[in-house]
Short mmCIF file of C-alpha atoms in Angstrom, two decimals:
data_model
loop_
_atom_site.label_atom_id
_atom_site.label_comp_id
_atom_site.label_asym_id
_atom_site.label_seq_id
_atom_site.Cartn_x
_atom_site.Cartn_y
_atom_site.Cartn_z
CA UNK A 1 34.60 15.79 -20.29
CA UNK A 2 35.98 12.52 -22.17
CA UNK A 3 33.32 10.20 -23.48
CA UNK A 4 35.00 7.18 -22.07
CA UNK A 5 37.62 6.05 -19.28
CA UNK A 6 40.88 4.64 -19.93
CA UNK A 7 40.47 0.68 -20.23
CA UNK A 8 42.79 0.11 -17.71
CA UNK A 9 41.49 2.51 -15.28
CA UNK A 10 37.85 1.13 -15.79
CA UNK A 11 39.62 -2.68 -14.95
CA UNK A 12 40.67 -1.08 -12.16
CA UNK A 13 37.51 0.11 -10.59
CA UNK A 14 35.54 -2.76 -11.81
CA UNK A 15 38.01 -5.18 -9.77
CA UNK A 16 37.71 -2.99 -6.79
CA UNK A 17 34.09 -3.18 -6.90
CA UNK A 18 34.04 -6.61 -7.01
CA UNK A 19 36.07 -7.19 -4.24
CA UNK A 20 33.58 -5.09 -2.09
CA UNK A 21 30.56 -6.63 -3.81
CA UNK A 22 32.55 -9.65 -2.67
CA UNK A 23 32.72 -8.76 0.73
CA UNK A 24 29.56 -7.25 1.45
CA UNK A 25 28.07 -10.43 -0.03
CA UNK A 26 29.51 -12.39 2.81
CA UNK A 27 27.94 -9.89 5.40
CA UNK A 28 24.49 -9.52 3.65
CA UNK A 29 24.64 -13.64 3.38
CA UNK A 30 25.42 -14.18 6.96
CA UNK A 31 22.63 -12.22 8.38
CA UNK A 32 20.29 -15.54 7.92
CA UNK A 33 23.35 -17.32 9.61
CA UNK A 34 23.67 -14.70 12.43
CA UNK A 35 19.66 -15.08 13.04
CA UNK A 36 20.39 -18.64 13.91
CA UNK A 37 23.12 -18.00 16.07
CA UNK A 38 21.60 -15.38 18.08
CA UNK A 39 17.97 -17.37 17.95
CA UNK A 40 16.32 -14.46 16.17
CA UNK A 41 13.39 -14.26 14.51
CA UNK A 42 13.53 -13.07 10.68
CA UNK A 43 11.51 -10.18 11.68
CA UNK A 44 14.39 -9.61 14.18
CA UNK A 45 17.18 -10.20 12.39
CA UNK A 46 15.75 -7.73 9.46
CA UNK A 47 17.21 -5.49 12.07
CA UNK A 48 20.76 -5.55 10.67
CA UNK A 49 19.16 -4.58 7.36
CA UNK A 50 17.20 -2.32 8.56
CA UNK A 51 20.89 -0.34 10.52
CA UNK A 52 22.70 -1.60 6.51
CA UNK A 53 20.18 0.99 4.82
CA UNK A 54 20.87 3.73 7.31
CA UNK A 55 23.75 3.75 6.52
CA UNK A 56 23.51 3.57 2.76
CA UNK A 57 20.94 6.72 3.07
CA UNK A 58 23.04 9.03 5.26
CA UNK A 59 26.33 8.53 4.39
CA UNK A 60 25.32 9.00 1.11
CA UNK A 61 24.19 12.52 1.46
CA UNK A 62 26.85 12.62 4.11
CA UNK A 63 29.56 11.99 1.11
CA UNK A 64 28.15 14.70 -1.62
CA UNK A 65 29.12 17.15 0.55
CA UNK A 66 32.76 16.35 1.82
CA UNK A 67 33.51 13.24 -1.03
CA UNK A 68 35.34 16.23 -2.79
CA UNK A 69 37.56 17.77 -0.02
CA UNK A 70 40.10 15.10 -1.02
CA UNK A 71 41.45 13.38 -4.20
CA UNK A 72 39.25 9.80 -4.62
CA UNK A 73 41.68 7.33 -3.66
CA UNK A 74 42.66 8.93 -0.60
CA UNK A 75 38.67 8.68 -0.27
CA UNK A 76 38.36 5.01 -1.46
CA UNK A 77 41.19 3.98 0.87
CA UNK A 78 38.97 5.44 3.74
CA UNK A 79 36.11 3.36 2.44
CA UNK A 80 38.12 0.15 2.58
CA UNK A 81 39.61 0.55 5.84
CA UNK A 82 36.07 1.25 7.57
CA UNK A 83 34.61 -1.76 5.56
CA UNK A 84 37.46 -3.93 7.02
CA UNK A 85 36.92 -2.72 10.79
CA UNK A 86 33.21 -3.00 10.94
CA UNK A 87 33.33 -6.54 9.42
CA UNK A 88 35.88 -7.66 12.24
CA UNK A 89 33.66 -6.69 14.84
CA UNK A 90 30.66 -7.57 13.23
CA UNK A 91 32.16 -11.25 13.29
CA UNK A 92 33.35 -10.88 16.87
CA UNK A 93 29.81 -9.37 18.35
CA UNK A 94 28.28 -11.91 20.82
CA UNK A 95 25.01 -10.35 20.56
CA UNK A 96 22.51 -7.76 18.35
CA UNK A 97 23.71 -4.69 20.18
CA UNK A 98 27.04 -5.07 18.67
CA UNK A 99 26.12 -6.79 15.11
CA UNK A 100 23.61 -3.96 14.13
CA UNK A 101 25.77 -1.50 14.92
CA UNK A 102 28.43 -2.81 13.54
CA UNK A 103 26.90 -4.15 9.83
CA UNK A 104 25.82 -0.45 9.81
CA UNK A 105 29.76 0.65 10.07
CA UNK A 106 31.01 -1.66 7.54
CA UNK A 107 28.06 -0.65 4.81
CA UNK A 108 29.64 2.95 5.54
CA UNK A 109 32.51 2.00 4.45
CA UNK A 110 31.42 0.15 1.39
CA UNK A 111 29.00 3.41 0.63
CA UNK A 112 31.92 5.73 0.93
CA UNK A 113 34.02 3.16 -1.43
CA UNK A 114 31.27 1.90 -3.63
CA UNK A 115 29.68 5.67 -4.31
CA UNK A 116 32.99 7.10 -5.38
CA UNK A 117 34.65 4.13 -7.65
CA UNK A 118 30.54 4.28 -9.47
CA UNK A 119 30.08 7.77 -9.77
CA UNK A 120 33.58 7.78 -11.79
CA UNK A 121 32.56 4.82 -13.63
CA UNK A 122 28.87 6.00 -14.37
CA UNK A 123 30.32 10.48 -15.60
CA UNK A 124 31.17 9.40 -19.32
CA UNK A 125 28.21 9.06 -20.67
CA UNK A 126 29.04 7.10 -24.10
CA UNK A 127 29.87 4.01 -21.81
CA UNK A 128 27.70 4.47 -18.72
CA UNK A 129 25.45 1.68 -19.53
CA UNK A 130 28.09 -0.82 -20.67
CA UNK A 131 30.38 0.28 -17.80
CA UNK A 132 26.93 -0.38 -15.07
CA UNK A 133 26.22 -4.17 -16.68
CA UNK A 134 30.27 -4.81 -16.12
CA UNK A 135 30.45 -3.35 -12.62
CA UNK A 136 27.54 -4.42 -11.26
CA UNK A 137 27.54 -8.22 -12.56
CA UNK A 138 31.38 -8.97 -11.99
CA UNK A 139 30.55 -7.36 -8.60
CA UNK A 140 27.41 -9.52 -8.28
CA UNK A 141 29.11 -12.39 -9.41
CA UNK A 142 31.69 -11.94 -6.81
CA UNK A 143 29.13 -11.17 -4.21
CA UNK A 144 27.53 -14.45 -4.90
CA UNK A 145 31.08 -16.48 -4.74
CA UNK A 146 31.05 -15.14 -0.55
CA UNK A 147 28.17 -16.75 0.20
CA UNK A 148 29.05 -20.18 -1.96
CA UNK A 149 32.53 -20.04 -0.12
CA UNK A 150 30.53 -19.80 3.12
CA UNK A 151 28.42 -22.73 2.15
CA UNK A 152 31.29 -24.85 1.39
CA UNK A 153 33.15 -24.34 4.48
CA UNK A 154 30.21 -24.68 6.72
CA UNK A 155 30.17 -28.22 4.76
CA UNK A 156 33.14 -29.17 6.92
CA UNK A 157 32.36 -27.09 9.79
CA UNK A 158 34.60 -23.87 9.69
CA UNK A 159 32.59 -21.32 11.45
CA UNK A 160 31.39 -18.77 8.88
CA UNK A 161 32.58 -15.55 11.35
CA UNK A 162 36.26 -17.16 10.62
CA UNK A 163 35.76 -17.65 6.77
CA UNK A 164 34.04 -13.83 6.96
CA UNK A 165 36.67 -12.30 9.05
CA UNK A 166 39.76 -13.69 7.09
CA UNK A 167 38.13 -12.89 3.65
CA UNK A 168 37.70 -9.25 4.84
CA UNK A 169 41.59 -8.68 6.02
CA UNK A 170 42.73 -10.59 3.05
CA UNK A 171 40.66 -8.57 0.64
CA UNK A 172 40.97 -5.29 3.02
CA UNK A 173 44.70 -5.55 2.56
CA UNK A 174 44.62 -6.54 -1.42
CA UNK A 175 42.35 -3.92 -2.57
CA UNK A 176 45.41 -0.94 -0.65
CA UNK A 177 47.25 -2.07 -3.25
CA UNK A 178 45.20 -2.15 -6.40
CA UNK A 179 43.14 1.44 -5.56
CA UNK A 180 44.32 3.54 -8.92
CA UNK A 181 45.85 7.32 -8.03
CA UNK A 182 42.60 9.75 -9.15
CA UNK A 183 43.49 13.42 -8.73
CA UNK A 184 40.99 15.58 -6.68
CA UNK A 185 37.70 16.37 -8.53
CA UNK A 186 36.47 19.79 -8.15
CA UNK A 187 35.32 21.32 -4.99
CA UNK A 188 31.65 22.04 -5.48
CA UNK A 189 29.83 25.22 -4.43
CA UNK A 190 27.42 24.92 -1.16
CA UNK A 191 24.57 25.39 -4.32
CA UNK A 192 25.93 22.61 -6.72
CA UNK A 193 25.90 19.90 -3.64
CA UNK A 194 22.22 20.94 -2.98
CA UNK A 195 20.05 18.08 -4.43
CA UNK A 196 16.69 19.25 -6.15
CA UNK A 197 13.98 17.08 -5.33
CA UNK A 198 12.31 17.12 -8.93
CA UNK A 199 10.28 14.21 -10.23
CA UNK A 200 13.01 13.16 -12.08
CA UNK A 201 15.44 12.69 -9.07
CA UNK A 202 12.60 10.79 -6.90
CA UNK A 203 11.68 8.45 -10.04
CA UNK A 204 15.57 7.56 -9.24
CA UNK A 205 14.73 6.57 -6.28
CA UNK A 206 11.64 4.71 -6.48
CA UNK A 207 13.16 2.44 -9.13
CA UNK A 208 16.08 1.97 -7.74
CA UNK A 209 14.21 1.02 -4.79
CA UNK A 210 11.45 -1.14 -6.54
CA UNK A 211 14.60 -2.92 -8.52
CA UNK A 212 16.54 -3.74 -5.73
CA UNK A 213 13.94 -4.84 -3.69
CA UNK A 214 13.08 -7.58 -6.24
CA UNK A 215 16.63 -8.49 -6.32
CA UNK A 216 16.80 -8.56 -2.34
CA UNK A 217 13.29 -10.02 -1.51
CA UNK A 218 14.51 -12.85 -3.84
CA UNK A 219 17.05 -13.87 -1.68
CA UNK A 220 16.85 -12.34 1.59
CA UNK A 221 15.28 -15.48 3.31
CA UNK A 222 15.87 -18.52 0.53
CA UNK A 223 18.07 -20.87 3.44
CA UNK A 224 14.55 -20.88 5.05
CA UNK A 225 12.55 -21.04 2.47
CA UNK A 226 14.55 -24.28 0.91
CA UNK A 227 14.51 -25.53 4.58
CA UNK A 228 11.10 -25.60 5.12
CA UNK A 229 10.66 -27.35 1.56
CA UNK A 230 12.38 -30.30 3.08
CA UNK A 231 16.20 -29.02 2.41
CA UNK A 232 18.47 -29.91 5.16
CA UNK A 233 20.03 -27.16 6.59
CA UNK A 234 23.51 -27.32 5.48
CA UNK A 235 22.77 -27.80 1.95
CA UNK A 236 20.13 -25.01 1.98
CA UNK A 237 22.85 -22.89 2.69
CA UNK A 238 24.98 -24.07 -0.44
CA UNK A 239 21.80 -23.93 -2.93
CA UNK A 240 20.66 -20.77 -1.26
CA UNK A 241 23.22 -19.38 -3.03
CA UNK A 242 23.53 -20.71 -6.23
CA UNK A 243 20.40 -18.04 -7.75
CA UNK A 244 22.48 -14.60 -7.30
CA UNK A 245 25.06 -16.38 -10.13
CA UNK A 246 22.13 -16.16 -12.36
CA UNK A 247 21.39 -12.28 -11.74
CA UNK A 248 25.04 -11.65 -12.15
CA UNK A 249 25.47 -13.69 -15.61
CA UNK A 250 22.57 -11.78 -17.36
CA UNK A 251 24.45 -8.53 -16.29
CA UNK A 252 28.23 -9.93 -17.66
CA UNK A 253 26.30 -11.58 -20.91
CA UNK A 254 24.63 -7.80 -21.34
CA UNK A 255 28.12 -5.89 -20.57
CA UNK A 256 29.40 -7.70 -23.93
CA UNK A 257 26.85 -5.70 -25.77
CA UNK A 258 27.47 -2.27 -27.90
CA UNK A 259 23.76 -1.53 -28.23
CA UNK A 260 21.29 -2.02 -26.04
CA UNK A 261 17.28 -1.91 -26.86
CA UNK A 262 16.78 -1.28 -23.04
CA UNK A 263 12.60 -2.09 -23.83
CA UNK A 264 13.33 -5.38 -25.56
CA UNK A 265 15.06 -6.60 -22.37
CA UNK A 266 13.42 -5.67 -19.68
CA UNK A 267 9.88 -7.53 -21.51
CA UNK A 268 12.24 -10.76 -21.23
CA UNK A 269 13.27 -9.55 -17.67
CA UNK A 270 9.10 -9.05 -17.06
CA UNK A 271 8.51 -12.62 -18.60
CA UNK A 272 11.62 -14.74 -16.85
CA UNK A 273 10.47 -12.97 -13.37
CA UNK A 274 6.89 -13.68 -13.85
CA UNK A 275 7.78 -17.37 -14.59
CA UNK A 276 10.06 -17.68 -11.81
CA UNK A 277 7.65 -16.27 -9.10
CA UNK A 278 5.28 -18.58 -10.07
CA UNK A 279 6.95 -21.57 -10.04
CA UNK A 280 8.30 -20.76 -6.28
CA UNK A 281 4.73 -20.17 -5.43
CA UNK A 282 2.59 -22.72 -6.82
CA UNK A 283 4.91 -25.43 -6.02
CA UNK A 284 6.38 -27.34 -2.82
CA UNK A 285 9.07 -29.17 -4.02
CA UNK A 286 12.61 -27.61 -3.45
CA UNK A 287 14.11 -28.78 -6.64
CA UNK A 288 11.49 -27.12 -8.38
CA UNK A 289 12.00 -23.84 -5.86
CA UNK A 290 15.22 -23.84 -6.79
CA UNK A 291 14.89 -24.00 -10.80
CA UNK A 292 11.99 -21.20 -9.61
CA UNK A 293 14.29 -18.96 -8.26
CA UNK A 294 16.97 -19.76 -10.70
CA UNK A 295 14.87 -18.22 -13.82
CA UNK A 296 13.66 -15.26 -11.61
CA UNK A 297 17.10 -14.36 -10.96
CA UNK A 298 17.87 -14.07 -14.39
CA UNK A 299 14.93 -11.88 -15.19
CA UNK A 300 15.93 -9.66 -12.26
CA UNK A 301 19.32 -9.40 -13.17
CA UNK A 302 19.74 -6.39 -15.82
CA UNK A 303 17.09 -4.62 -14.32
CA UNK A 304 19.42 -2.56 -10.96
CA UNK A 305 21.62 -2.14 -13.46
CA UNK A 306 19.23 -0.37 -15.84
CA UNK A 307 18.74 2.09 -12.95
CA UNK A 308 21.90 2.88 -12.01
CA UNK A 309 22.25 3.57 -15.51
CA UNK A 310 19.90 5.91 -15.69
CA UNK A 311 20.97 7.17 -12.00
CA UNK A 312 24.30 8.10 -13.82
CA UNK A 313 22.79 10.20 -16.72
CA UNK A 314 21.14 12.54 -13.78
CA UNK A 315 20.55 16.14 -14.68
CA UNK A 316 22.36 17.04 -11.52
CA UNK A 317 25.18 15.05 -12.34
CA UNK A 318 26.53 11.42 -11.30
CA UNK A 319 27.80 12.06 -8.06
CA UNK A 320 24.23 13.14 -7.22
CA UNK A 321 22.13 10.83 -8.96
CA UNK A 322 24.40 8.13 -7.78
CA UNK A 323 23.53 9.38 -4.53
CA UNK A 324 19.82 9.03 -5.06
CA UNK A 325 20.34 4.78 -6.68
CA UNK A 326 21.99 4.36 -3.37
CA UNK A 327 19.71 6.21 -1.12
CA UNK A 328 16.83 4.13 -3.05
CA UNK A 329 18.46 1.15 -2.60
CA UNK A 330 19.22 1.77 1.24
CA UNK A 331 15.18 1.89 1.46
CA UNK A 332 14.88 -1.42 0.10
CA UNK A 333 17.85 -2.63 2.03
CA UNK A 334 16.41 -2.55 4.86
CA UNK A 335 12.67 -2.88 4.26
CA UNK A 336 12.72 -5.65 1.78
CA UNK A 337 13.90 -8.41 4.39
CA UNK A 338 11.70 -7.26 7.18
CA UNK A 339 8.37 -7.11 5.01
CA UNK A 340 9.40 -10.65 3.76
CA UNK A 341 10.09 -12.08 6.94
CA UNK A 342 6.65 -10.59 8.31
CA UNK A 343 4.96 -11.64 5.27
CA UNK A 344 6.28 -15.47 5.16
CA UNK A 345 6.14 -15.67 9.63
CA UNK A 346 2.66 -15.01 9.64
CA UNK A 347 1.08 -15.84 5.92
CA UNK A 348 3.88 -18.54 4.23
CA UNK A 349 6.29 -17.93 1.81
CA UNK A 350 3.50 -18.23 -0.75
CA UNK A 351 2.76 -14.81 0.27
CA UNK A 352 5.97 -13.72 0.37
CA UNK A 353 7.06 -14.58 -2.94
CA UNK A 354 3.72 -12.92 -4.72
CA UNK A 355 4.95 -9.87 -3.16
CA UNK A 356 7.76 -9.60 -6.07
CA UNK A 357 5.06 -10.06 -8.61
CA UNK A 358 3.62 -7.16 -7.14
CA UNK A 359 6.81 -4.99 -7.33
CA UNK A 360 7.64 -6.05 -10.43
CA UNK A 361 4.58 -4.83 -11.87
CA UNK A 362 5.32 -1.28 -9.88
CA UNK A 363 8.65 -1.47 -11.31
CA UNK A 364 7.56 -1.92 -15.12
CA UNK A 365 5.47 1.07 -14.78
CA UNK A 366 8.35 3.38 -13.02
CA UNK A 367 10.93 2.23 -15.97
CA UNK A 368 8.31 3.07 -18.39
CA UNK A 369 8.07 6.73 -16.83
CA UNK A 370 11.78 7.04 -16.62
CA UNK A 371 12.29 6.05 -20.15
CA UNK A 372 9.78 9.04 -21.30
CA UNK A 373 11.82 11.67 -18.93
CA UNK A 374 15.43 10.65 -18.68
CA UNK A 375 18.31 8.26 -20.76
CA UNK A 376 21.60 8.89 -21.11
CA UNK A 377 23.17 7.93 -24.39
CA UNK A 378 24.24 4.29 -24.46
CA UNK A 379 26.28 3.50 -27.53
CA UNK A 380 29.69 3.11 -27.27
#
């Protein structure tokens, strides 16, 4: 296998990405927007993230055994067309029976898309890392720019379903054109798609889970939580989204590195989290919530893409432990937004926000056990 892709194939699949993160960070966004619409409840509306990780966890186990039937842009193309439909009636549903159902489609799409462009990205080891803190920050970074775009329209009251809807076709449409031929990888025996359930493949898992529910839990409910801090609504939905920027940056600062001492930053990840949390929590004033959540973000931000890292370097091989980042990460998807909207409804967002401190902890202790077992080589 060659230790690295071709630069211009790796631009390739790093723009893609980004255009999906781009997308999906529209639809993740608009679920606090679609709460309001429909006059949900957050425990409610944690409903569409609940039908999001669904489908990250089954058509992710769905995709290891039929992603190899055909070559991966034929697959890819799939991806994008499904993300595209699901998103249009997503924005078009005039209640929950059709938005669940219909988030859930589009994440299918993105799975089927996202799983296949990563797993390529993540199978040369001797850039896996470097390729991970590229791909996953410009594709933050990009999934933060949705949300700001929604923010700013609202500002002069475009409906967000239009600026969501348009986005999707134009980006649907765009990303036809950039998807790179890939020949067909090999057809795997019945044996070779079996995943073993060791403890290094559920250590995956769990930290992919306990990462991304830090990174999710930060921001699943922040337009309410500025809100009740005394931020009018319309501008808690522009500063609501001004924290993800902050998890992406770390990850594009990071991707310029060779060499990375993965223990020396996650203790500044443990320390800029820590600091963060407690600023959100032992203050009330939302300029001071926002700084809060501003240096959490940036603590959080390398730490997903550690995992999928590591996710990449699998034993069983990328496709697979690709498979078990996402199937981690579909967990978290879907309870990180429901146990903080329980937690804040019915004890504050005090309560909500020590909850990270408590994952973070959990977290620190499954990278710790993951760095003894497993690390794929990360020079370049």
């Amino acid at each position: 296998m060659p230790q690295a892709l071709p630069r211009k194939m790796v631009h390739r699949l790093v723009l893609l990405n980004a255009m999906l993160s781009y997308l999906m960070g529209s639809l993740g966004f608009s679920i606090q927007l679609i709460k309001r619409d429909f006059e949900l409840t957050r425990v409610h509306a944690a409903w569409h993230n609940i039908g999001w990780a669904m489908a990250l966890v089954f058509i992710s186990l769905i995709l290891l055994s039929h992603g190899h039937r055909r070559p991966a842009h034929q697959t890819m193309r799939i991806g994008w067309f499904v993300v595209v439909a699901g998103t249009l009636v997503y924005c078009l549903s005039p209640n929950v029976y059709f938005s669940i159902p219909a988030i859930a489609l589009a994440v299918s799409g993105s799975v089927i898309m996202g799983n296949t462009s990563t797993a390529i990205l993540g199978s040369h080891s001797k850039t896996a890392l470097k390729n991970m803190f590229r791909s996953t920050g410009v594709g933050l970074f990009m999934g933060s720019v949705s949300p700001t775009v929604i923010g700013v329209t609202t500002q002069v009251d475009v409906p967000w379903r239009w600026t969501v809807s348009i986005s999707a076709v134009i980006v649907g449409v765009v990303a036809q054109f950039l998807i790179p031929e890939l020949g067909q990888r090999p057809e795997q025996s019945r044996q070779e798609r079996k995943i073993i359930w060791d403890k290094s493949f559920i250590a995956i898992m769990v930290f992919a889970f306990l990462s991304i529910t830090m990174e999710i839990s930060l921001s699943s409910w922040a337009v309410d939580l500025l809100s009740e801090r005394g931020t009018a609504v319309k501008t808690a939905v522009l500063f609501a989204t001004v924290a993800p920027y902050f998890v992406a940056l770390s990850r594009i600062y990071l991707s310029t590195k060779n060499e990375f001492n993965l223990k020396k930053i996650w203790s500044y990840s443990f320390i800029a989290v820590a600091i963060g949390i407690g600023i959100v929590v032992f203050t009330t004033s939302p300029t001071l919530t926002l700084v809060g959540l501003v240096i959490a973000a940036a603590g959080i931000g390398p730490c997903a893409s550690i995992a999928i890292a590591l996710a990449s370097g699998s034993q069983q091989g990328s496709d697979k432990g690709i498979a078990g980042f996402v199937m981690g990460m579909g967990i978290s998807n879907g309870a990180s937004p429901w146990i903080m909207g329980f937690v804040s409804e019915n004890f504050g967002f005090k309560a909500a926000y020590s909850v990270i401190f408590v994952v973070l902890v959990l977290t620190t202790f499954t990278f710790s056990w993951v760095m003894k077992n497993s690390l794929p080589e990360t020079s370049s």
